[in-house]
Amino acid sequence: MTSVGIFGAGQLGRMLALAGYPLGLRFRFFDPQASPPAAALGTHVRADYDDLDAVARFAGGVDVVTFEFEDVPLAAVGAAADRVPVHPAPPVLAALQDRWDERQLLRRVGLPFAPCAPAAAAAEVSAALDQVGLPAVIKRRRSGYDGRGQRVVRSRAAALRAWHELGAAPVIVEALQRFRRELSIIGVRGRDGAVRIYPLAENHHHRGILRRSLAPAAAGAVLQATARRYVRRLLQALDYVGALTVELFEVDGGLLVNELAPRVHNSGHWTIEGAETSQFENHLRAVLGLPLGDTRPRGAAAMVNLIGAPPALPAVLGVDGVHLHLYDKPARPQRKLGHVTVYAADRRRLVPRLAAVERLIGGPPGRRTLHP
Amino acid sequence: MTSVGIFGAGQLGRMLALAGYPLGLRFRFFDPQASPPAAALGTHVRADYDDLDAVARFAGGVDVVTFEFEDVPLAAVGAAADRVPVHPAPPVLAALQDRWDERQLLRRVGLPFAPCAPAAAAAEVSAALDQVGLPAVIKRRRSGYDGRGQRVVRSRAAALRAWHELGAAPVIVEALQRFRRELSIIGVRGRDGAVRIYPLAENHHHRGILRRSLAPAAAGAVLQATARRYVRRLLQALDYVGALTVELFEVDGGLLVNELAPRVHNSGHWTIEGAETSQFENHLRAVLGLPLGDTRPRGAAAMVNLIGAPPALPAVLGVDGVHLHLYDKPARPQRKLGHVTVYAADRRRLVPRLAAVERLIGGPPGRRTLHP
């Protein structure tokens, strides 16, 4: 019986396990929290990440280790890697834990991104603004997700305030981009170097949190091909094994890379029902050295996050094409409690179903229209 | 947190749980075996079915109880029903545990089946043969599945031998049918009486065990409508809640009912990838009083059972459209270890994929051709 160890037992670990049982896998999770979402689906090793003895116990009985979030402390990942293969590999994870290192990687690989500069002192923030201009975004180099750890600033004074609010930690200062829309693409690379890439998803955020993804995104062949080229280049440059998510801005003249996530991603949840093989199954296939599955979409899908309050279940399930995914988390404001995937044979049929669902659970506030 | 109790922790319980976690459910299984397939996916109450205290403990903390096989002893089901709702209801289960009672139900509801007669003594076997003729099938009234508990006989002497081999138990003696093919249909009825019905599946058996299902079956509108009418009539007559499977023979002039199974069914496994909502999710939605999901097919699917020996995984997963489902069971001759669903956009594209998979894992022996 093949056994997979996962750092983190949140919803991503939960969905990895749900995808993995049909492959005959068993799961062990490392997570310091009590009763995390994945705990019911495997063995839960509850310990802090700096407890390397616990990490050794965790890694001891499994065939491969992976992770559901990119901020796993490198010492823990290293302790696991002393015992079993870890995918994506520790050096890859290290390269993607720091936003400035990530930008260096993009530069090396030749992918476009917004002008930016690092800063670790007030004077450096000022110097960085000279370079990138205003408005700008100040982002902590480490440990940011769902819009945390970053601030949009429109003046030098605001920039310095923001930097202090972010803990006066090392940051990058980035020119704020005017973009048409936010897109993302997920590529998966196997141990043998084979690559499979999902189509682009279009993502709608509100207050820094993903609210809705539409997939496949309405996007021409050139845009799709460009995005595919970007993710493929990264996968190869990193000798990557597993799923890699590239968040993109569509701007006049093409695509800018916004962030990389070395893992399955919220903007890929639609693949459970909307693609031939889900991102979760393909990540597992990759880290286990199995052939990758077909990433082609089936029909049209929309993913809507359930944030902060549980939805009225019977009403939501009463809409045809709705697939519910609850994470077994206590409700809390701004917390992702689950998501709904709405499926239809094509985008035209999807629009009324999505509208019906969002009337029930609340979609992202207004401005975006759905172009069928 | 809603919790579901399931009698039986085999592969059907396992797939019910995998379908239920995304709905935010938790699972408890009652099963006398050590380490059954579903044990990793919930709490396992290990006890014999005649241990009614254990049944009471099992049913104590759950919101609803259901079962994955139709031979659950009625005393156990009754003990559970004293505490929580059980669906399908105990009287329905009782009616379908006995093949002769089942035939009486079919007669009452007006559905056609092969001529048959009950027998519980040698003289009655002889009298039954006078009625139904030869060749015939002798079937134990209780506890038969996968072709166990039945014998085809071509002479009176063979019939009496068969009856003794079957333990001289109460049987039915049935006229052996010449049929074109075996089909099945699964209907689901909610607590509110709403009914959703999957399309017909075409089933290929070998040595009494299902080897392959094709779904939707190539079948005209009249045949589909007839089958739908049959399952709907049964669901309504029984005031049924949950998934009900009707196995059918296609004969000159229409359909004969072969067997009923008051549960999710091997011939419905294709619904995981091939229908908008799986039979497992819909059974759970039904027993929990939630709205039923869309039962329409997506594309064309074939399900092939993995029997007796584990397949060469990497090769099988290398075929696009393949979805593997292992049950976490030790290998044993004639044992169902898992199944593979092969999916394609249509039947024409399905045929070569299915052929590729069956070259790797062995399909049912020859005679059937696939008509795309």
CSV table of C-alpha atoms in Angstrom, one decimal, chain A:
chain,number,residue,atom,x,y,z
A,1,MET,CA,0.0,0.0,0.0
A,2,THR,CA,1.6,3.3,-1.1
A,3,SER,CA,1.5,6.0,1.4
A,4,VAL,CA,1.8,9.7,0.9
A,5,GLY,CA,2.8,12.3,3.5
A,6,ILE,CA,1.5,15.8,3.2
A,7,PHE,CA,2.8,18.9,5.1
A,8,GLY,CA,-0.5,20.7,6.0
A,9,ALA,CA,-3.9,19.1,6.5
A,10,GLY,CA,-6.1,22.0,5.2
A,11,GLN,CA,-8.6,21.8,2.4
A,12,LEU,CA,-5.9,21.2,-0.2
A,13,GLY,CA,-4.6,18.2,1.7
A,14,ARG,CA,-8.2,17.0,2.1
A,15,MET,CA,-8.8,17.2,-1.6
A,16,LEU,CA,-5.5,15.5,-2.4
A,17,ALA,CA,-6.6,12.6,-0.2
A,18,LEU,CA,-10.0,12.4,-1.7
A,19,ALA,CA,-8.4,12.2,-5.1
A,20,GLY,CA,-5.8,9.7,-3.9
A,21,TYR,CA,-7.9,7.0,-2.3
A,22,PRO,CA,-9.2,5.8,-5.6
A,23,LEU,CA,-5.6,5.3,-6.7
A,24,GLY,CA,-5.2,3.0,-3.7
A,25,LEU,CA,-3.2,5.5,-1.7
A,26,ARG,CA,-3.1,6.1,2.1
A,27,PHE,CA,-2.3,9.5,3.7
A,28,ARG,CA,-0.5,10.9,6.6
A,29,PHE,CA,-0.7,14.6,7.4
A,30,PHE,CA,1.7,16.8,9.4
A,31,ASP,CA,-0.2,19.8,10.9
A,32,PRO,CA,0.2,21.6,14.2
A,33,GLN,CA,-3.6,22.4,14.3
A,34,ALA,CA,-6.2,20.4,16.2
A,35,SER,CA,-8.8,18.8,13.8
A,36,PRO,CA,-7.7,20.3,10.5
A,37,PRO,CA,-9.9,19.6,7.4
A,38,ALA,CA,-7.9,16.6,6.2
A,39,ALA,CA,-7.6,14.9,9.6
A,40,ALA,CA,-10.6,12.5,9.0
A,41,LEU,CA,-8.9,11.3,5.8
A,42,GLY,CA,-5.6,9.9,7.1
A,43,THR,CA,-3.3,9.8,10.1
A,44,HIS,CA,-2.7,13.1,11.6
A,45,VAL,CA,0.7,13.8,13.1
A,46,ARG,CA,0.1,16.9,15.2
A,47,ALA,CA,3.3,18.7,16.0
A,48,ASP,CA,5.0,22.0,15.4
A,49,TYR,CA,7.1,22.4,12.3
A,50,ASP,CA,10.3,22.9,14.4
A,51,ASP,CA,9.8,19.5,16.0
A,52,LEU,CA,12.1,17.6,13.7
A,53,ASP,CA,11.7,14.3,15.6
A,54,ALA,CA,8.0,14.5,14.8
A,55,VAL,CA,8.9,15.2,11.2
A,56,ALA,CA,11.1,12.2,11.2
A,57,ARG,CA,8.2,10.0,12.6
A,58,PHE,CA,5.9,11.5,10.0
A,59,ALA,CA,8.2,10.8,7.1
A,60,GLY,CA,9.3,7.4,8.4
A,61,GLY,CA,6.4,5.3,7.1
A,62,VAL,CA,5.5,7.0,3.9
A,63,ASP,CA,6.7,6.6,0.3
A,64,VAL,CA,6.8,10.2,-0.7
A,65,VAL,CA,6.2,13.6,0.9
A,66,THR,CA,4.6,16.6,-0.6
A,67,PHE,CA,3.0,19.8,0.8
A,68,GLU,CA,-0.2,21.8,0.5
A,69,PHE,CA,1.3,25.2,1.2
A,70,GLU,CA,4.6,26.9,0.2
A,71,ASP,CA,5.6,28.3,3.6
A,72,VAL,CA,6.6,24.9,5.1
A,73,PRO,CA,9.8,25.7,7.1
A,74,LEU,CA,12.7,24.4,5.1
A,75,ALA,CA,14.2,22.6,8.1
A,76,ALA,CA,11.1,20.5,8.3
A,77,VAL,CA,11.1,19.8,4.6
A,78,GLY,CA,14.8,18.9,4.8
A,79,ALA,CA,14.3,16.5,7.7
A,80,ALA,CA,11.6,14.7,5.6
A,81,ALA,CA,13.9,14.7,2.5
A,82,ASP,CA,16.6,12.9,4.6
A,83,ARG,CA,14.2,9.9,4.7
A,84,VAL,CA,12.0,9.9,1.6
A,85,PRO,CA,11.7,11.7,-1.7
A,86,VAL,CA,10.0,15.1,-1.3
A,87,HIS,CA,8.3,16.6,-4.4
A,88,PRO,CA,8.4,19.4,-5.4
A,89,ALA,CA,12.1,19.2,-4.3
A,90,PRO,CA,13.3,21.3,-1.3
A,91,PRO,CA,15.5,23.6,-3.5
A,92,VAL,CA,12.5,24.4,-5.6
A,93,LEU,CA,10.4,25.2,-2.6
A,94,ALA,CA,13.2,27.4,-1.2
A,95,ALA,CA,13.4,29.3,-4.5
A,96,LEU,CA,9.7,30.1,-4.3
A,97,GLN,CA,9.3,31.0,-0.7
A,98,ASP,CA,10.8,34.5,-1.2
A,99,ARG,CA,9.1,36.9,-3.6
A,100,TRP,CA,12.4,38.6,-4.6
A,101,ASP,CA,14.1,35.2,-5.3
A,102,GLU,CA,11.0,34.4,-7.3
A,103,ARG,CA,11.5,37.5,-9.4
A,104,GLN,CA,15.1,36.6,-10.0
A,105,LEU,CA,13.9,33.2,-11.2
A,106,LEU,CA,11.5,34.8,-13.6
A,107,ARG,CA,14.2,37.1,-14.9
A,108,ARG,CA,16.5,34.1,-15.5
A,109,VAL,CA,13.8,32.1,-17.3
A,110,GLY,CA,12.9,35.2,-19.3
A,111,LEU,CA,9.3,35.7,-18.2
A,112,PRO,CA,7.8,39.2,-17.9
A,113,PHE,CA,6.7,40.7,-14.6
A,114,ALA,CA,6.0,44.1,-13.2
A,115,PRO,CA,8.9,46.4,-12.4
A,116,CYS,CA,9.9,45.9,-8.8
A,117,ALA,CA,12.8,46.3,-6.3
A,118,PRO,CA,13.6,44.9,-2.9
A,119,ALA,CA,13.7,46.9,0.3
A,120,ALA,CA,14.6,46.0,3.9
A,121,ALA,CA,15.0,49.5,5.3
A,122,ALA,CA,13.0,52.8,5.1
A,123,ALA,CA,15.6,54.4,2.8
A,124,GLU,CA,15.4,51.3,0.5
A,125,VAL,CA,11.6,51.6,0.3
A,126,SER,CA,12.1,55.2,-0.8
A,127,ALA,CA,14.8,54.2,-3.3
A,128,ALA,CA,12.6,51.4,-4.7
A,129,LEU,CA,9.8,53.9,-5.3
A,130,ASP,CA,12.2,56.0,-7.3
A,131,GLN,CA,12.7,53.0,-9.5
A,132,VAL,CA,9.1,51.7,-9.9
A,133,GLY,CA,7.0,54.8,-9.4
A,134,LEU,CA,3.6,55.3,-7.8
A,135,PRO,CA,1.1,53.8,-7.2
A,136,ALA,CA,2.9,50.8,-6.0
A,137,VAL,CA,2.3,47.6,-4.0
A,138,ILE,CA,4.4,46.8,-1.0
A,139,LYS,CA,4.6,43.0,-0.5
A,140,ARG,CA,6.4,41.1,2.2
A,141,ARG,CA,9.0,38.8,0.7
A,142,ARG,CA,7.7,35.9,2.7
A,143,SER,CA,4.5,34.4,4.0
A,144,GLY,CA,1.8,36.3,2.1
A,145,TYR,CA,-1.3,34.7,0.8
A,146,ASP,CA,-4.9,35.7,0.1
A,147,GLY,CA,-3.8,39.4,0.0
A,148,ARG,CA,-2.2,39.3,3.4
A,149,GLY,CA,1.2,40.8,3.8
A,150,GLN,CA,0.6,43.4,1.1
A,151,ARG,CA,-0.6,47.0,0.7
A,152,VAL,CA,-1.4,49.2,-2.2
A,153,VAL,CA,0.2,52.7,-1.7
A,154,ARG,CA,-0.3,55.9,-3.6
A,155,SER,CA,2.2,58.2,-1.9
A,156,ARG,CA,5.7,58.0,-0.3
A,157,ALA,CA,4.3,58.6,3.2
A,158,ALA,CA,1.7,55.8,2.7
A,159,ALA,CA,4.5,53.5,1.5
A,160,LEU,CA,6.6,54.0,4.6
A,161,ARG,CA,3.5,53.6,6.8
A,162,ALA,CA,2.6,50.4,4.9
A,163,TRP,CA,6.1,49.1,5.3
A,164,HIS,CA,6.0,49.6,9.1
A,165,GLU,CA,2.5,48.0,9.2
A,166,LEU,CA,4.0,45.0,7.4
A,167,GLY,CA,6.4,44.6,10.3
A,168,ALA,CA,9.3,46.5,8.8
A,169,ALA,CA,10.2,43.2,7.2
A,170,PRO,CA,12.0,42.7,3.9
A,171,VAL,CA,9.6,43.5,1.1
A,172,ILE,CA,9.4,44.0,-2.6
A,173,VAL,CA,8.1,47.3,-4.0
A,174,GLU,CA,6.2,46.7,-7.2
A,175,ALA,CA,4.7,49.1,-9.7
A,176,LEU,CA,0.9,48.7,-9.5
A,177,GLN,CA,-0.4,47.1,-12.7
A,178,ARG,CA,-3.4,48.2,-14.6
A,179,PHE,CA,-4.6,44.9,-15.9
A,180,ARG,CA,-7.6,43.8,-17.9
A,181,ARG,CA,-8.1,40.7,-15.8
A,182,GLU,CA,-6.4,38.1,-13.6
A,183,LEU,CA,-5.7,34.7,-15.0
A,184,SER,CA,-3.9,31.6,-13.8
A,185,ILE,CA,-2.5,28.5,-15.3
A,186,ILE,CA,-1.5,25.2,-13.7
A,187,GLY,CA,1.1,22.9,-15.2
A,188,VAL,CA,2.1,19.5,-13.9
A,189,ARG,CA,5.4,17.8,-14.5
A,190,GLY,CA,6.0,14.1,-13.8
A,191,ARG,CA,9.2,12.5,-12.5
A,192,ASP,CA,10.0,11.5,-16.1
A,193,GLY,CA,9.8,15.1,-17.3
A,194,ALA,CA,6.4,14.7,-19.0
A,195,VAL,CA,4.3,17.9,-18.8
A,196,ARG,CA,0.5,18.4,-18.9
A,197,ILE,CA,-1.0,21.8,-18.7
A,198,TYR,CA,-4.6,22.9,-17.8
A,199,PRO,CA,-6.3,25.7,-19.7
A,200,LEU,CA,-6.2,29.2,-18.4
A,201,ALA,CA,-8.7,30.1,-15.6
A,202,GLU,CA,-10.0,33.7,-15.2
A,203,ASN,CA,-10.0,34.7,-11.5
A,204,HIS,CA,-12.1,37.3,-9.7
A,205,HIS,CA,-10.8,38.5,-6.4
A,206,HIS,CA,-12.4,40.7,-3.7
A,207,ARG,CA,-10.3,42.1,-0.8
A,208,GLY,CA,-7.4,39.9,-1.9
A,209,ILE,CA,-9.3,36.7,-1.7
A,210,LEU,CA,-10.3,34.6,-4.7
A,211,ARG,CA,-14.1,34.6,-5.1
A,212,ARG,CA,-14.7,33.1,-8.5
A,213,SER,CA,-12.8,31.3,-11.2
A,214,LEU,CA,-14.1,30.7,-14.7
A,215,ALA,CA,-12.5,27.9,-16.7
A,216,PRO,CA,-11.6,27.5,-19.3
A,217,ALA,CA,-11.1,31.3,-19.5
A,218,ALA,CA,-12.4,32.9,-22.6
A,219,ALA,CA,-9.0,33.5,-24.2
A,220,GLY,CA,-7.6,33.3,-27.7
A,221,ALA,CA,-5.1,30.8,-28.9
A,222,VAL,CA,-2.2,33.2,-28.6
A,223,LEU,CA,-2.9,34.0,-25.0
A,224,GLN,CA,-3.3,30.3,-24.1
A,225,ALA,CA,-0.1,29.4,-26.0
A,226,THR,CA,1.8,32.2,-24.2
A,227,ALA,CA,0.7,31.1,-20.8
A,228,ARG,CA,1.5,27.4,-21.6
A,229,ARG,CA,4.9,28.4,-22.8
A,230,TYR,CA,5.5,30.3,-19.5
A,231,VAL,CA,4.5,27.5,-17.2
A,232,ARG,CA,6.4,24.9,-19.3
A,233,ARG,CA,9.6,27.0,-19.1
A,234,LEU,CA,9.3,27.3,-15.4
A,235,LEU,CA,8.6,23.6,-14.9
A,236,GLN,CA,11.7,22.7,-17.0
A,237,ALA,CA,14.0,25.3,-15.5
A,238,LEU,CA,13.2,24.1,-12.0
A,239,ASP,CA,13.3,20.4,-12.9
A,240,TYR,CA,9.9,20.5,-11.2
A,241,VAL,CA,7.9,17.5,-10.1
A,242,GLY,CA,4.2,18.1,-9.2
A,243,ALA,CA,1.7,20.9,-9.9
A,244,LEU,CA,2.8,24.5,-10.3
A,245,THR,CA,0.4,27.4,-10.4
A,246,VAL,CA,1.3,30.6,-12.3
A,247,GLU,CA,-0.9,33.7,-11.5
A,248,LEU,CA,-0.9,36.1,-14.3
A,249,PHE,CA,-2.1,39.6,-15.2
A,250,GLU,CA,-3.5,40.2,-18.7
A,251,VAL,CA,-2.2,43.6,-19.8
A,252,ASP,CA,-2.0,45.4,-23.1
A,253,GLY,CA,0.5,43.4,-25.0
A,254,GLY,CA,0.3,40.1,-23.2
A,255,LEU,CA,0.8,38.6,-19.8
A,256,LEU,CA,2.8,39.5,-16.7
A,257,VAL,CA,3.6,36.9,-14.1
A,258,ASN,CA,2.1,37.9,-10.7
A,259,GLU,CA,2.9,35.0,-8.4
A,260,LEU,CA,4.0,31.4,-8.5
A,261,ALA,CA,2.6,28.8,-6.1
A,262,PRO,CA,4.4,25.4,-6.0
A,263,ARG,CA,1.3,23.4,-5.3
A,264,VAL,CA,-2.3,22.8,-6.2
A,265,HIS,CA,-4.3,26.0,-6.2
A,266,ASN,CA,-7.7,27.4,-5.4
A,267,SER,CA,-8.0,28.6,-9.0
A,268,GLY,CA,-7.7,24.9,-10.1
A,269,HIS,CA,-10.5,23.5,-8.0
A,270,TRP,CA,-12.7,23.5,-11.1
A,271,THR,CA,-10.6,20.7,-12.5
A,272,ILE,CA,-12.4,18.2,-10.1
A,273,GLU,CA,-15.5,18.3,-12.3
A,274,GLY,CA,-14.4,20.4,-15.2
A,275,ALA,CA,-11.3,18.6,-16.5
A,276,GLU,CA,-10.6,15.0,-17.4
A,277,THR,CA,-8.2,14.6,-14.5
A,278,SER,CA,-8.2,16.9,-11.5
A,279,GLN,CA,-5.2,18.9,-10.4
A,280,PHE,CA,-5.2,16.9,-7.2
A,281,GLU,CA,-5.0,13.5,-8.9
A,282,ASN,CA,-2.3,14.8,-11.3
A,283,HIS,CA,-0.2,16.2,-8.5
A,284,LEU,CA,-0.3,12.8,-6.8
A,285,ARG,CA,0.4,11.0,-10.1
A,286,ALA,CA,3.4,13.3,-10.6
A,287,VAL,CA,5.0,13.0,-7.2
A,288,LEU,CA,4.5,9.2,-7.3
A,289,GLY,CA,6.1,8.8,-10.7
A,290,LEU,CA,2.9,7.7,-12.4
A,291,PRO,CA,1.8,8.8,-15.9
A,292,LEU,CA,0.0,12.1,-15.8
A,293,GLY,CA,-3.7,12.3,-16.7
A,294,ASP,CA,-5.4,14.2,-19.5
A,295,THR,CA,-5.8,17.9,-18.5
A,296,ARG,CA,-8.3,18.8,-21.1
A,297,PRO,CA,-11.5,20.6,-20.0
A,298,ARG,CA,-14.9,19.0,-20.2
A,299,GLY,CA,-17.5,21.7,-20.9
A,300,ALA,CA,-17.5,24.9,-18.9
A,301,ALA,CA,-17.0,25.4,-15.2
A,302,ALA,CA,-17.1,28.1,-12.6
A,303,MET,CA,-15.8,27.8,-9.1
A,304,VAL,CA,-17.2,30.0,-6.4
A,305,ASN,CA,-15.6,30.1,-2.9
A,306,LEU,CA,-17.8,29.8,0.1
A,307,ILE,CA,-16.4,32.4,2.5
A,308,GLY,CA,-17.3,33.3,6.0
A,309,ALA,CA,-20.7,31.8,6.4
A,310,PRO,CA,-22.1,28.4,5.4
A,311,PRO,CA,-24.5,28.4,2.5
A,312,ALA,CA,-28.2,27.3,2.5
A,313,LEU,CA,-27.3,23.8,1.3
A,314,PRO,CA,-30.6,22.4,0.0
A,315,ALA,CA,-31.1,25.5,-2.2
A,316,VAL,CA,-27.6,25.4,-3.6
A,317,LEU,CA,-27.8,21.7,-4.3
A,318,GLY,CA,-31.1,22.2,-6.0
A,319,VAL,CA,-29.4,23.9,-8.9
A,320,ASP,CA,-28.4,21.4,-11.6
A,321,GLY,CA,-24.7,21.2,-12.4
A,322,VAL,CA,-23.7,22.3,-8.8
A,323,HIS,CA,-21.0,20.4,-7.0
A,324,LEU,CA,-20.5,21.2,-3.4
A,325,HIS,CA,-17.1,20.9,-1.6
A,326,LEU,CA,-17.2,21.6,2.1
A,327,TYR,CA,-13.9,21.6,4.0
A,328,ASP,CA,-15.3,20.7,7.5
A,329,LYS,CA,-14.1,24.0,9.0
A,330,PRO,CA,-15.8,26.1,11.7
A,331,ALA,CA,-17.3,29.3,10.2
A,332,ARG,CA,-15.3,32.5,10.7
A,333,PRO,CA,-15.4,35.8,8.9
A,334,GLN,CA,-13.3,35.8,5.7
A,335,ARG,CA,-12.6,32.1,6.0
A,336,LYS,CA,-12.8,29.8,3.1
A,337,LEU,CA,-15.3,27.1,4.2
A,338,GLY,CA,-15.7,25.4,0.9
A,339,HIS,CA,-16.4,26.0,-2.7
A,340,VAL,CA,-19.0,25.2,-5.3
A,341,THR,CA,-18.3,24.2,-8.8
A,342,VAL,CA,-20.9,24.9,-11.3
A,343,TYR,CA,-20.7,22.9,-14.4
A,344,ALA,CA,-22.5,23.1,-17.8
A,345,ALA,CA,-21.8,21.7,-21.3
A,346,ASP,CA,-20.8,25.2,-22.5
A,347,ARG,CA,-20.3,28.8,-21.3
A,348,ARG,CA,-23.7,29.9,-22.6
A,349,ARG,CA,-25.5,27.3,-20.4
A,350,LEU,CA,-23.2,28.0,-17.5
A,351,VAL,CA,-24.1,31.6,-17.1
A,352,PRO,CA,-27.7,31.2,-15.8
A,353,ARG,CA,-26.7,28.4,-13.4
A,354,LEU,CA,-23.8,30.4,-12.0
A,355,ALA,CA,-26.1,33.4,-11.6
A,356,ALA,CA,-28.6,31.2,-9.7
A,357,VAL,CA,-25.9,29.9,-7.4
A,358,GLU,CA,-24.5,33.3,-6.7
A,359,ARG,CA,-27.9,34.7,-5.9
A,360,LEU,CA,-28.0,32.1,-3.1
A,361,ILE,CA,-24.4,32.3,-1.8
A,362,GLY,CA,-23.3,35.7,-2.9
A,363,GLY,CA,-20.7,36.2,-5.6
A,364,PRO,CA,-17.9,38.8,-5.8
A,365,PRO,CA,-19.2,42.3,-5.8
A,366,GLY,CA,-20.4,43.7,-9.1
A,367,ARG,CA,-18.0,45.1,-11.6
A,368,ARG,CA,-17.3,41.9,-13.5
A,369,THR,CA,-19.7,40.8,-16.1
A,370,LEU,CA,-19.6,37.2,-17.4
A,371,HIS,CA,-18.9,37.1,-21.1
A,372,PRO,CA,-20.3,33.9,-22.4
